[in-house]
Amino acid sequence: MSPPAESSRWQLLRLVMPYWNSDAKWKARGYTVALLLLTLAQVALVIWTNYWNRALFDALEARSLNRLMMQIGTFVVILLLTVGVTAMHMRVKRWLQLDWRRWLTARLVDKWMTRGHHYQLQQTRGEHDNPDGRIAEDIHVVTESAISLTHSLVYSLLIFSTFANILLTVTGSVQFPGTGLMVPGYMLILAVAYAGAGTVFGMLLGRPLIRATNKLQSAEADFRFGLAHARESSESIALMQGEEAERRSSTSHFAELGHRWYRQTMAYLGIVSFSSGYGVLLPVFPILVMAPQYISGAMTLGVLMQAAQAFHQLTSALSWPIDNLAELARWRASADRVMSLYNDLQDLEDQAAQPQDRICVAQSQQAEIVLRDLCIATPDGQVLIDGLNVMIQRGERVLISGDPAVTIGLFKVLAGLWPWGHGEVWLPAGAAICFLPQRPFLPVGSLCAALSYPQPAGTFAAGAMQHALESAGIAWLAKRMEEVDNWQSVLPLRTQQRLAIARLFLQQPAWVFIEEASSAFEARDEEDFMDMLHRELPDSTLLAISFQSGLERHYQRRLLLNHLPQEPLVGYGTPLRALRKS
């Protein structure tokens, strides 16, 4: 679940602020200080431009060519400095945005890609849909917008403090009409009132924008995910002639996106209408107010224009909330999505720290696998099997069959992916363990990288890789080792499974867990697969999930697991212990 709105801000700070204490803290702090100094330089140039503006109009009013030429030279200097400071500021700001994004992305990816959290997250409830989009897009928005908004806020505060003083100095006091009452700093009061009224009305008109933006981003993510999922499953969709269903799904998602877009448009409408009128009036308003002072000779044309510009800068600074409302809404929506993902990943870590409420998977110095009082449940608490006590010695070959939900659940428990339930699982410490799922993962890249996965390409000798491919019956792939492709799309499932088997032969693990890894094979090929395992991995322990008959002769015993309320039974070969807890 998402954190409460008040606490989420503090949680977000605790998530992102450690960047300035990370390994690259001195560089991050240095760039932050440089950004602040460049912001001060920008403000100084704006102040200089304000005083130059006064001198320019005074020179024009005096019709002095010499003073005009001097102001032109001054302007050239201001222009060159502005261009240089702006370029340096952009370089520093963008480096800081990218490095902060890199650090925060790495932090969330580390939590996501550890101890099977990326898999467990799919099995649990919470607001963590499309974690890839949250990491790729929302972190981008959070870091980039946070620095841009912070810079603009600091800039506005500095502009306010300096131009308030300028406005007080150059405009002086004015007499209230019909009375002898003098009002000091009247233009400053008007600037604050003008900007305050604009901010209040803008906030009221823009209040629905945050909710509308959040819902639109969720709809955009759902639309992207649907298209990406269709791309990844293109072969299955084509074989099942499911294109029309996918078109309907895409249309439905886009219809929801369009609805959310319309709601955001309506939220934008009020604030944009108000902002346009507010902006058109802003440069004219101070001149109209101070025109009587100029006409009466109380101020020069240069002072009038300087005061009008100072009024504009001051109100622009005070209008920071309304000017940045849309970006604040976008940032807030992305921040909430990042925090929801982070909190749910943190929940998984916290649950892992409470072994009494989950299955404990640990390592022992014994060359055996021990399941002790094991209970496997679903994430919502439904018990699949209870009281399972099993010991498997090094070198044994065990066939696991029965209820698919239970057998595959056991496979995931042994892999450390399924913590729901209770009991103990002891795995041999230091032993090479390999899991062979029904549909193997083949990364996009060279075939050599896919065969070596999860080790980097080049880990294994070319001769060893050639032998592994030959043993798996796919020697014809050897000539394509350097080709780069999406192998999960271009290779049929049967070849993918053989490639995973070749990967197994290459790695030579001591313990092998197989989940229907040859389901796409024909019966004769299945027999050949078992013979290959015996030949290439003669000393390895095999635990295989299979629901095909006729393979029992390749195993020493069989573990039959059924869903409660049936007893978990053990048969075939050497008996194993499977006891229900009393």
Coordinates of C-alpha atoms in Angstrom, one line a residue:
M1 CA 0.0 0.0 0.0
S2 CA 1.1 3.6 -0.6
P3 CA 2.3 5.5 2.5
P4 CA 0.2 8.2 4.0
A5 CA 0.6 11.5 2.2
E6 CA 2.2 13.3 5.1
S7 CA 4.8 10.7 5.9
S8 CA 5.6 9.9 2.3
R9 CA 7.5 13.2 1.9
W10 CA 9.8 12.3 4.8
Q11 CA 10.2 8.8 3.4
L12 CA 11.1 10.3 0.0
L13 CA 13.8 12.5 1.6
R14 CA 15.2 9.5 3.4
L15 CA 15.3 7.7 0.1
V16 CA 17.0 10.3 -2.0
M17 CA 19.1 12.5 0.3
P18 CA 21.8 9.8 1.1
Y19 CA 23.0 10.5 -2.4
W20 CA 25.1 13.4 -1.0
N21 CA 26.7 10.9 1.4
S22 CA 27.3 8.2 -1.1
D23 CA 30.7 7.0 -2.5
A24 CA 30.7 10.0 -4.9
K25 CA 29.7 12.5 -2.2
W26 CA 32.5 14.9 -2.8
K27 CA 31.9 15.2 -6.5
A28 CA 28.1 15.5 -5.9
R29 CA 28.6 18.1 -3.2
G30 CA 31.1 20.0 -5.4
Y31 CA 28.6 20.1 -8.3
T32 CA 25.8 21.2 -5.9
V33 CA 27.9 24.1 -4.6
A34 CA 28.9 25.0 -8.2
L35 CA 25.2 25.1 -9.1
L36 CA 24.4 27.4 -6.2
L37 CA 27.3 29.7 -7.1
L38 CA 26.2 29.9 -10.8
T39 CA 22.7 30.6 -9.6
L40 CA 24.0 33.5 -7.6
A41 CA 25.9 34.7 -10.7
Q42 CA 22.6 34.5 -12.7
V43 CA 20.9 36.7 -10.1
A44 CA 23.8 39.2 -10.1
L45 CA 23.5 39.5 -13.9
V46 CA 19.8 40.1 -13.6
I47 CA 20.4 42.9 -11.0
W48 CA 23.1 44.4 -13.2
T49 CA 20.7 44.3 -16.2
N50 CA 18.1 46.1 -14.1
Y51 CA 20.4 49.0 -13.3
W52 CA 21.6 49.0 -16.9
N53 CA 18.0 49.3 -18.0
R54 CA 17.7 52.4 -15.8
A55 CA 20.8 54.0 -17.3
L56 CA 19.8 53.2 -20.8
F57 CA 16.4 55.0 -20.6
D58 CA 17.9 57.9 -18.7
A59 CA 20.4 58.2 -21.6
L60 CA 17.6 58.1 -24.1
E61 CA 15.6 60.7 -22.2
A62 CA 18.7 62.9 -22.1
R63 CA 19.3 62.3 -25.8
S64 CA 23.0 61.7 -25.0
L65 CA 24.8 59.7 -27.7
N66 CA 27.9 59.2 -25.6
R67 CA 26.0 57.7 -22.7
L68 CA 24.1 55.6 -25.2
M69 CA 27.3 54.1 -26.7
M70 CA 28.6 53.5 -23.2
Q71 CA 25.4 51.5 -22.3
I72 CA 25.7 49.5 -25.6
G73 CA 29.3 48.5 -24.5
T74 CA 28.1 47.6 -21.1
F75 CA 25.3 45.5 -22.6
V76 CA 27.8 43.5 -24.7
V77 CA 29.7 42.6 -21.5
I78 CA 26.4 41.6 -19.8
L79 CA 25.4 39.5 -22.8
L80 CA 28.7 37.6 -23.0
L81 CA 28.7 36.9 -19.3
T82 CA 25.0 35.8 -19.4
V83 CA 25.7 33.3 -22.2
G84 CA 28.8 31.9 -20.4
V85 CA 27.1 31.6 -17.0
T86 CA 24.0 30.0 -18.6
A87 CA 26.0 27.4 -20.5
M88 CA 28.1 26.5 -17.4
H89 CA 24.9 26.3 -15.3
M90 CA 23.2 24.0 -17.8
R91 CA 26.3 21.7 -17.9
V92 CA 26.5 21.4 -14.1
K93 CA 22.8 21.0 -13.6
R94 CA 22.4 18.2 -16.2
W95 CA 25.4 16.4 -14.8
L96 CA 23.9 16.5 -11.3
Q97 CA 20.5 15.4 -12.6
L98 CA 22.0 12.4 -14.4
D99 CA 24.3 11.3 -11.6
W100 CA 21.5 11.5 -9.0
R101 CA 19.3 9.5 -11.3
R102 CA 22.0 6.9 -11.8
W103 CA 22.5 6.6 -8.0
L104 CA 18.8 6.3 -7.3
T105 CA 18.2 3.9 -10.2
A106 CA 21.0 1.7 -8.9
R107 CA 19.5 1.8 -5.4
L108 CA 16.0 0.6 -6.5
V109 CA 17.3 -1.9 -9.0
D110 CA 19.5 -3.4 -6.3
K111 CA 16.4 -3.9 -4.1
W112 CA 14.3 -5.1 -7.1
M113 CA 16.9 -7.6 -8.4
T114 CA 17.8 -9.2 -5.1
R115 CA 16.7 -12.5 -3.5
G116 CA 13.9 -12.9 -6.1
H117 CA 12.1 -9.6 -5.1
H118 CA 11.3 -8.9 -8.7
Y119 CA 9.3 -12.2 -8.8
Q120 CA 7.8 -12.0 -5.3
L121 CA 6.6 -8.4 -6.1
Q122 CA 4.3 -9.9 -8.8
Q123 CA 2.7 -12.2 -6.2
T124 CA 1.9 -9.6 -3.6
R125 CA -0.7 -6.9 -3.4
G126 CA 0.2 -3.2 -3.5
E127 CA 0.7 -0.2 -5.7
H128 CA 3.7 -1.4 -7.6
D129 CA 2.5 -2.1 -11.1
N130 CA 5.0 -1.6 -13.9
P131 CA 8.1 -1.5 -11.7
D132 CA 10.2 -1.1 -14.9
G133 CA 8.4 2.0 -15.8
R134 CA 8.7 3.4 -12.3
I135 CA 12.4 2.9 -12.4
A136 CA 13.0 4.1 -15.9
E137 CA 10.6 7.0 -16.2
D138 CA 9.4 8.1 -12.7
I139 CA 12.9 8.2 -11.2
H140 CA 13.9 10.3 -14.2
V141 CA 11.1 12.8 -13.4
V142 CA 11.8 12.8 -9.7
T143 CA 15.5 13.6 -10.0
E144 CA 15.4 15.9 -13.0
S145 CA 12.4 17.9 -11.8
A146 CA 13.6 18.1 -8.2
I147 CA 16.8 19.8 -9.2
S148 CA 15.1 22.1 -11.7
L149 CA 12.4 23.1 -9.2
T150 CA 14.9 23.6 -6.4
H151 CA 17.1 25.8 -8.6
S152 CA 14.1 27.9 -9.7
L153 CA 12.9 28.2 -6.1
V154 CA 16.3 29.4 -4.8
Y155 CA 16.6 31.7 -7.8
S156 CA 13.1 33.2 -7.0
L157 CA 13.9 33.7 -3.4
L158 CA 17.2 35.5 -4.2
I159 CA 15.3 37.6 -6.8
F160 CA 12.6 38.5 -4.3
S161 CA 15.1 39.5 -1.6
T162 CA 17.1 41.8 -4.0
F163 CA 14.4 43.3 -6.0
A164 CA 12.2 44.0 -3.0
N165 CA 15.0 46.3 -1.8
I166 CA 15.4 47.9 -5.3
L167 CA 11.6 48.5 -5.5
L168 CA 11.6 50.1 -2.0
T169 CA 14.6 52.3 -2.9
V170 CA 13.5 53.6 -6.3
T171 CA 9.7 54.1 -5.8
G172 CA 9.8 55.6 -2.3
S173 CA 6.4 56.6 -0.9
V174 CA 3.1 57.8 -2.3
Q175 CA 0.4 59.9 -0.8
F176 CA -3.0 58.3 -0.5
P177 CA -5.5 60.1 -2.7
G178 CA -7.7 62.7 -0.8
T179 CA -5.6 62.4 2.4
G180 CA -2.2 63.5 3.7
L181 CA -1.3 59.8 4.5
M182 CA 1.9 58.7 3.0
V183 CA 2.2 55.0 2.0
P184 CA 5.9 53.9 2.1
G185 CA 6.9 51.0 -0.2
Y186 CA 3.5 51.0 -1.9
M187 CA 4.9 49.2 -5.0
L188 CA 6.3 46.4 -2.9
I189 CA 2.9 46.0 -1.2
L190 CA 1.2 46.0 -4.6
A191 CA 3.6 43.4 -5.9
V192 CA 3.1 41.1 -3.0
A193 CA -0.7 41.5 -3.3
Y194 CA -0.7 41.0 -7.0
A195 CA 1.4 37.8 -6.8
G196 CA -0.4 36.6 -3.7
A197 CA -3.8 36.9 -5.4
G198 CA -2.5 35.1 -8.4
T199 CA -1.0 32.3 -6.4
V200 CA -4.2 31.8 -4.4
F201 CA -6.5 31.7 -7.4
G202 CA -4.0 29.6 -9.3
M203 CA -3.8 27.0 -6.5
L204 CA -7.6 26.8 -6.2
L205 CA -8.0 26.4 -10.0
G206 CA -5.1 23.9 -10.2
R207 CA -6.0 21.7 -7.3
P208 CA -7.4 18.9 -9.4
L209 CA -4.2 18.8 -11.5
I210 CA -2.2 16.6 -9.2
R211 CA -4.8 13.9 -9.0
A212 CA -5.4 14.1 -12.8
T213 CA -1.7 13.9 -13.6
N214 CA -1.2 10.9 -11.3
K215 CA -4.0 8.9 -12.9
L216 CA -2.8 9.9 -16.4
Q217 CA 0.7 8.6 -15.7
S218 CA -0.8 5.3 -14.4
A219 CA -2.8 5.0 -17.6
E220 CA 0.2 5.8 -19.7
A221 CA 2.2 3.1 -17.9
D222 CA -0.6 0.5 -18.4
F223 CA -0.8 1.3 -22.1
R224 CA 3.0 0.9 -22.5
F225 CA 3.0 -2.3 -20.5
G226 CA 0.2 -3.8 -22.7
L227 CA 2.1 -3.1 -25.9
A228 CA 5.4 -4.4 -24.5
H229 CA 3.7 -7.6 -23.3
A230 CA 2.2 -8.1 -26.7
R231 CA 5.6 -7.7 -28.3
E232 CA 7.2 -10.2 -25.9
S233 CA 4.4 -12.7 -26.6
S234 CA 4.1 -12.1 -30.3
E235 CA 4.6 -15.7 -31.4
S236 CA 1.9 -17.0 -29.0
I237 CA -0.5 -14.3 -30.1
A238 CA 0.1 -15.0 -33.8
L239 CA -0.3 -18.8 -33.3
M240 CA -3.5 -18.3 -31.4
Q241 CA -4.7 -15.6 -33.9
G242 CA -5.1 -13.2 -30.9
E243 CA -4.4 -10.0 -32.8
E244 CA -8.0 -8.9 -32.6
A245 CA -8.0 -9.4 -28.8
E246 CA -4.8 -7.5 -28.5
R247 CA -6.3 -4.7 -30.6
R248 CA -9.3 -4.6 -28.3
S249 CA -7.0 -4.5 -25.3
S250 CA -4.9 -1.7 -26.8
T251 CA -8.0 0.3 -27.7
S252 CA -9.4 -0.2 -24.2
H253 CA -6.2 0.9 -22.6
F254 CA -5.9 3.9 -24.9
A255 CA -9.5 4.8 -24.2
E256 CA -8.7 5.0 -20.5
L257 CA -5.6 7.0 -21.4
G258 CA -7.8 9.4 -23.4
H259 CA -10.3 9.7 -20.6
R260 CA -7.5 10.6 -18.1
W261 CA -5.9 13.0 -20.7
Y262 CA -9.3 14.8 -21.0
R263 CA -9.6 15.0 -17.2
Q264 CA -6.1 16.5 -17.1
T265 CA -7.0 18.9 -19.9
M266 CA -9.9 20.2 -17.9
A267 CA -7.7 20.6 -14.9
Y268 CA -5.2 22.5 -17.0
L269 CA -8.0 24.7 -18.6
G270 CA -8.8 26.8 -15.6
I271 CA -5.2 27.4 -14.6
V272 CA -3.9 28.1 -18.1
S273 CA -6.8 30.6 -18.7
F274 CA -6.0 32.4 -15.5
S275 CA -2.2 32.4 -16.1
S276 CA -2.5 33.9 -19.6
G277 CA -4.5 36.9 -18.3
Y278 CA -2.2 37.2 -15.3
G279 CA 0.9 37.2 -17.5
V280 CA -0.5 39.7 -20.0
L281 CA -1.4 42.2 -17.3
L282 CA 1.9 41.9 -15.4
P283 CA 4.2 44.1 -17.5
V284 CA 1.6 46.8 -18.0
F285 CA 0.3 47.1 -14.4
P286 CA 3.3 48.7 -12.7
I287 CA 3.7 51.3 -15.5
L288 CA 0.1 52.4 -15.2
V289 CA 0.3 52.6 -11.4
M290 CA 3.6 54.7 -11.5
A291 CA 2.7 56.8 -14.5
P292 CA 1.3 59.7 -12.4
Q293 CA 4.7 60.0 -10.6
Y294 CA 6.6 60.1 -13.9
I295 CA 4.2 62.7 -15.4
S296 CA 4.5 64.8 -12.3
G297 CA 8.3 64.7 -12.6
A298 CA 8.8 62.7 -9.4
M299 CA 10.8 60.1 -11.2
T300 CA 12.8 59.9 -14.4
L301 CA 12.0 57.6 -17.3
G302 CA 14.9 55.3 -16.3
V303 CA 13.6 55.0 -12.8
L304 CA 10.1 54.3 -14.1
M305 CA 11.4 51.5 -16.3
Q306 CA 13.7 50.1 -13.6
A307 CA 10.8 50.1 -11.1
A308 CA 8.5 48.4 -13.7
Q309 CA 11.2 45.7 -14.4
A310 CA 11.8 45.3 -10.6
F311 CA 8.0 44.9 -10.1
H312 CA 8.0 42.3 -12.9
Q313 CA 10.9 40.3 -11.4
L314 CA 9.4 40.5 -7.9
T315 CA 6.0 39.2 -8.9
S316 CA 7.5 36.5 -11.1
A317 CA 9.5 35.4 -8.1
L318 CA 6.4 35.4 -5.9
S319 CA 4.5 33.6 -8.6
W320 CA 6.8 30.5 -8.4
P321 CA 4.1 28.2 -7.0
I322 CA 1.6 29.0 -9.7
D323 CA 4.2 29.0 -12.5
N324 CA 5.5 25.5 -11.4
L325 CA 2.2 24.0 -10.4
A326 CA 2.0 21.6 -13.4
E327 CA 5.7 20.5 -12.9
L328 CA 5.0 20.1 -9.1
A329 CA 2.0 17.9 -9.9
R330 CA 4.1 15.8 -12.3
W331 CA 6.9 15.5 -9.8
R332 CA 4.5 14.6 -6.9
A333 CA 2.8 11.9 -9.0
S334 CA 6.2 10.3 -10.0
A335 CA 7.5 10.6 -6.4
D336 CA 4.4 8.8 -5.1
R337 CA 4.9 6.0 -7.6
V338 CA 8.6 5.6 -6.8
M339 CA 7.9 5.6 -3.1
S340 CA 5.1 3.0 -3.5
L341 CA 7.6 0.7 -5.3
Y342 CA 10.4 1.4 -2.7
N343 CA 8.0 0.7 0.2
D344 CA 6.8 -2.6 -1.1
L345 CA 10.3 -3.7 -1.8
Q346 CA 11.3 -2.6 1.7
D347 CA 8.3 -4.6 3.0
L348 CA 9.8 -7.7 1.3
E349 CA 13.1 -7.0 3.0
D350 CA 11.5 -6.5 6.4
Q351 CA 9.6 -9.8 6.0
A352 CA 12.8 -11.6 5.2
A353 CA 14.2 -10.4 8.5
Q354 CA 11.3 -12.2 10.3
P355 CA 12.1 -15.9 9.7
Q356 CA 9.3 -17.0 12.1
D357 CA 6.7 -15.7 9.6
R358 CA 8.2 -17.3 6.5
I359 CA 10.1 -20.3 5.1
C360 CA 13.7 -20.2 6.3
V361 CA 16.2 -21.2 3.6
A362 CA 19.7 -21.6 5.0
Q363 CA 22.9 -23.4 4.2
S364 CA 24.6 -26.2 6.2
Q365 CA 27.9 -27.9 6.0
Q366 CA 26.2 -31.3 5.2
A367 CA 26.2 -32.6 1.6
E368 CA 22.5 -33.0 1.6
I369 CA 19.2 -31.1 1.2
V370 CA 16.9 -31.2 4.2
L371 CA 13.3 -30.1 4.3
R372 CA 12.1 -29.9 7.9
D373 CA 8.4 -29.4 8.9
L374 CA 7.9 -27.5 5.6
C375 CA 4.6 -25.7 5.0
I376 CA 4.1 -24.1 1.6
A377 CA 1.3 -21.5 1.3
T378 CA 0.1 -18.9 -1.2
P379 CA 0.8 -15.2 -0.5
D380 CA -2.8 -14.9 0.9
G381 CA -2.3 -17.7 3.4
Q382 CA -3.9 -20.7 1.7
V383 CA -1.9 -23.8 2.6
L384 CA -0.7 -26.0 -0.3
I385 CA 1.1 -28.6 1.7
D386 CA 2.1 -29.0 5.3
G387 CA 4.5 -31.1 7.4
L388 CA 6.9 -32.1 4.6
N389 CA 10.1 -33.7 5.9
V390 CA 12.5 -34.8 3.3
M391 CA 16.3 -35.6 3.1
I392 CA 18.1 -35.9 -0.2
Q393 CA 21.7 -37.1 -0.2
R394 CA 24.4 -35.9 -2.6
G395 CA 24.3 -37.8 -5.9
E396 CA 20.7 -39.0 -5.6
R397 CA 18.2 -38.6 -8.5
V398 CA 14.7 -37.8 -7.4
L399 CA 11.6 -37.5 -9.5
I400 CA 9.0 -35.1 -8.1
S401 CA 5.4 -35.4 -9.3
G402 CA 1.9 -34.8 -8.0
D403 CA -0.1 -31.6 -7.9
P404 CA 1.5 -29.0 -10.1
A405 CA 0.8 -26.1 -7.7
V406 CA 2.6 -28.0 -4.9
T407 CA 5.5 -29.3 -7.0
I408 CA 6.3 -26.0 -8.7
G409 CA 5.8 -24.3 -5.4
L410 CA 8.5 -26.6 -3.9
F411 CA 10.8 -25.7 -6.9
K412 CA 10.4 -22.0 -6.1
V413 CA 10.9 -22.6 -2.4
L414 CA 14.2 -24.4 -3.1
A415 CA 15.2 -21.5 -5.3
G416 CA 14.5 -19.0 -2.6
L417 CA 11.7 -17.3 -4.6
W418 CA 8.8 -18.5 -2.4
P419 CA 8.9 -17.4 1.2
W420 CA 5.3 -17.9 2.1
G421 CA 4.7 -20.6 4.6
H422 CA 7.0 -21.8 7.4
G423 CA 9.5 -24.5 8.1
E424 CA 13.2 -25.0 7.2
V425 CA 15.1 -25.7 4.0
W426 CA 18.8 -26.6 4.4
L427 CA 20.9 -26.4 1.3
P428 CA 24.6 -27.6 1.1
A429 CA 26.9 -24.6 1.6
G430 CA 29.4 -23.8 -1.2
A431 CA 27.9 -26.2 -3.7
A432 CA 27.1 -25.1 -7.2
I433 CA 23.3 -25.2 -7.6
C434 CA 21.5 -24.7 -10.9
F435 CA 17.8 -24.3 -11.6
L436 CA 16.4 -25.2 -15.0
P437 CA 12.9 -23.7 -15.5
Q438 CA 10.5 -24.8 -18.2
R439 CA 11.0 -21.7 -20.2
P440 CA 14.6 -20.6 -19.9
F441 CA 15.7 -17.0 -19.9
L442 CA 17.9 -16.0 -22.9
P443 CA 19.2 -12.4 -22.7
V444 CA 19.2 -10.2 -25.8
G445 CA 22.8 -10.2 -27.2
S446 CA 25.2 -12.7 -28.7
L447 CA 24.4 -16.4 -28.6
C448 CA 27.7 -16.8 -26.8
A449 CA 26.4 -14.5 -24.0
A450 CA 23.1 -16.4 -23.9
L451 CA 25.0 -19.7 -23.5
S452 CA 27.3 -18.4 -20.8
Y453 CA 24.5 -16.6 -18.8
P454 CA 24.6 -15.7 -16.0
Q455 CA 28.3 -15.6 -16.4
P456 CA 29.7 -13.0 -18.9
A457 CA 30.5 -13.9 -22.4
G458 CA 34.0 -15.2 -22.7
T459 CA 34.0 -17.0 -19.4
F460 CA 34.1 -20.5 -21.0
A461 CA 36.5 -21.8 -23.6
A462 CA 35.3 -22.1 -27.2
G463 CA 35.9 -25.9 -27.1
A464 CA 33.8 -26.4 -24.0
M465 CA 31.0 -24.4 -25.5
Q466 CA 31.1 -26.4 -28.7
H467 CA 31.0 -29.7 -26.7
A468 CA 28.0 -28.5 -24.7
L469 CA 26.1 -27.6 -27.8
E470 CA 26.9 -31.0 -29.4
S471 CA 25.8 -32.8 -26.2
A472 CA 22.5 -31.0 -26.2
G473 CA 21.8 -31.8 -29.8
I474 CA 22.2 -28.3 -31.2
A475 CA 25.7 -28.3 -32.7
W476 CA 24.3 -26.4 -35.7
L477 CA 24.1 -23.3 -33.5
A478 CA 27.9 -23.2 -33.0
K479 CA 28.4 -21.1 -36.2
R480 CA 26.0 -18.4 -34.9
M481 CA 27.9 -17.8 -31.6
E482 CA 28.7 -14.2 -32.4
E483 CA 25.3 -13.3 -33.8
V484 CA 23.3 -10.8 -31.8
D485 CA 19.6 -11.3 -31.5
N486 CA 16.6 -11.7 -29.3
W487 CA 16.9 -15.5 -29.0
Q488 CA 13.7 -16.0 -27.0
S489 CA 11.9 -14.7 -30.1
V490 CA 13.9 -16.3 -32.9
L491 CA 14.4 -19.8 -31.5
P492 CA 11.5 -22.2 -31.0
L493 CA 10.9 -23.4 -27.4
R494 CA 12.4 -26.8 -28.1
T495 CA 15.7 -25.2 -29.2
Q496 CA 15.6 -22.8 -26.3
Q497 CA 15.3 -25.7 -23.9
R498 CA 18.2 -27.5 -25.5
L499 CA 20.2 -24.3 -25.2
A500 CA 19.5 -24.2 -21.5
I501 CA 20.6 -27.8 -21.2
A502 CA 23.8 -27.0 -23.0
R503 CA 24.3 -24.1 -20.5
L504 CA 23.8 -26.7 -17.7
F505 CA 26.5 -29.0 -19.2
L506 CA 28.8 -26.0 -19.5
Q507 CA 28.5 -25.0 -15.9
Q508 CA 28.7 -28.5 -14.4
P509 CA 26.7 -27.8 -11.2
A510 CA 26.7 -30.3 -8.2
W511 CA 23.0 -29.9 -7.6
V512 CA 20.4 -29.6 -10.5
F513 CA 16.7 -28.7 -10.1
I514 CA 14.7 -29.3 -13.2
E515 CA 11.2 -28.0 -13.8
E516 CA 9.8 -29.7 -16.9
A517 CA 12.9 -28.5 -18.8
S518 CA 12.2 -30.9 -21.6
S519 CA 8.4 -30.4 -21.9
A520 CA 8.7 -29.4 -25.6
F521 CA 10.5 -32.7 -26.4
E522 CA 9.0 -35.7 -28.0
A523 CA 9.0 -39.0 -26.0
R524 CA 12.2 -40.3 -27.6
D525 CA 14.0 -37.0 -27.2
E526 CA 13.0 -37.1 -23.5
E527 CA 14.8 -40.4 -23.1
D528 CA 17.8 -39.0 -24.9
F529 CA 17.8 -36.0 -22.6
M530 CA 17.9 -38.2 -19.5
D531 CA 20.8 -40.2 -21.0
M532 CA 22.6 -36.9 -21.7
L533 CA 22.2 -35.9 -18.1
H534 CA 23.6 -39.2 -16.8
R535 CA 26.5 -39.0 -19.3
E536 CA 27.4 -35.3 -18.8
L537 CA 26.6 -34.9 -15.1
P538 CA 27.4 -38.3 -13.7
D539 CA 28.1 -37.0 -10.1
S540 CA 25.4 -34.4 -9.9
T541 CA 22.3 -34.6 -7.7
L542 CA 19.1 -34.3 -9.9
L543 CA 15.7 -33.2 -8.6
A544 CA 13.3 -33.2 -11.5
I545 CA 9.6 -32.1 -11.7
S546 CA 7.9 -34.1 -14.5
F547 CA 4.4 -35.2 -15.2
Q548 CA 5.2 -37.5 -18.1
S549 CA 5.1 -41.3 -17.5
G550 CA 7.8 -43.7 -18.5
L551 CA 10.8 -41.9 -17.0
E552 CA 10.9 -43.5 -13.6
R553 CA 13.8 -45.8 -14.5
H554 CA 16.1 -42.8 -14.7
Y555 CA 15.5 -42.0 -11.1
Q556 CA 16.3 -43.7 -7.8
R557 CA 13.1 -42.6 -6.1
R558 CA 10.0 -40.6 -6.6
L559 CA 8.4 -37.9 -4.4
L560 CA 4.7 -37.6 -4.9
L561 CA 3.2 -34.3 -3.5
N562 CA -0.5 -33.5 -3.4
H563 CA -2.5 -30.5 -2.4
L564 CA -4.0 -30.6 1.1
P565 CA -6.2 -32.3 2.4
Q566 CA -4.4 -35.2 0.8
E567 CA -1.3 -36.5 2.5
P568 CA 2.1 -35.8 0.9
L569 CA 3.1 -39.2 -0.1
V570 CA 6.4 -40.7 -1.0
G571 CA 6.8 -43.7 -3.3
Y572 CA 9.0 -45.4 -5.8
G573 CA 12.4 -46.5 -4.9
T574 CA 14.1 -45.6 -1.6
P575 CA 11.4 -44.3 0.7
L576 CA 11.5 -40.8 1.9
R577 CA 10.0 -39.2 5.0
A578 CA 6.9 -37.0 4.4
L579 CA 5.1 -36.4 7.7
R580 CA 2.1 -34.1 8.4
K581 CA 2.6 -31.9 11.4
S582 CA 0.3 -32.9 14.2

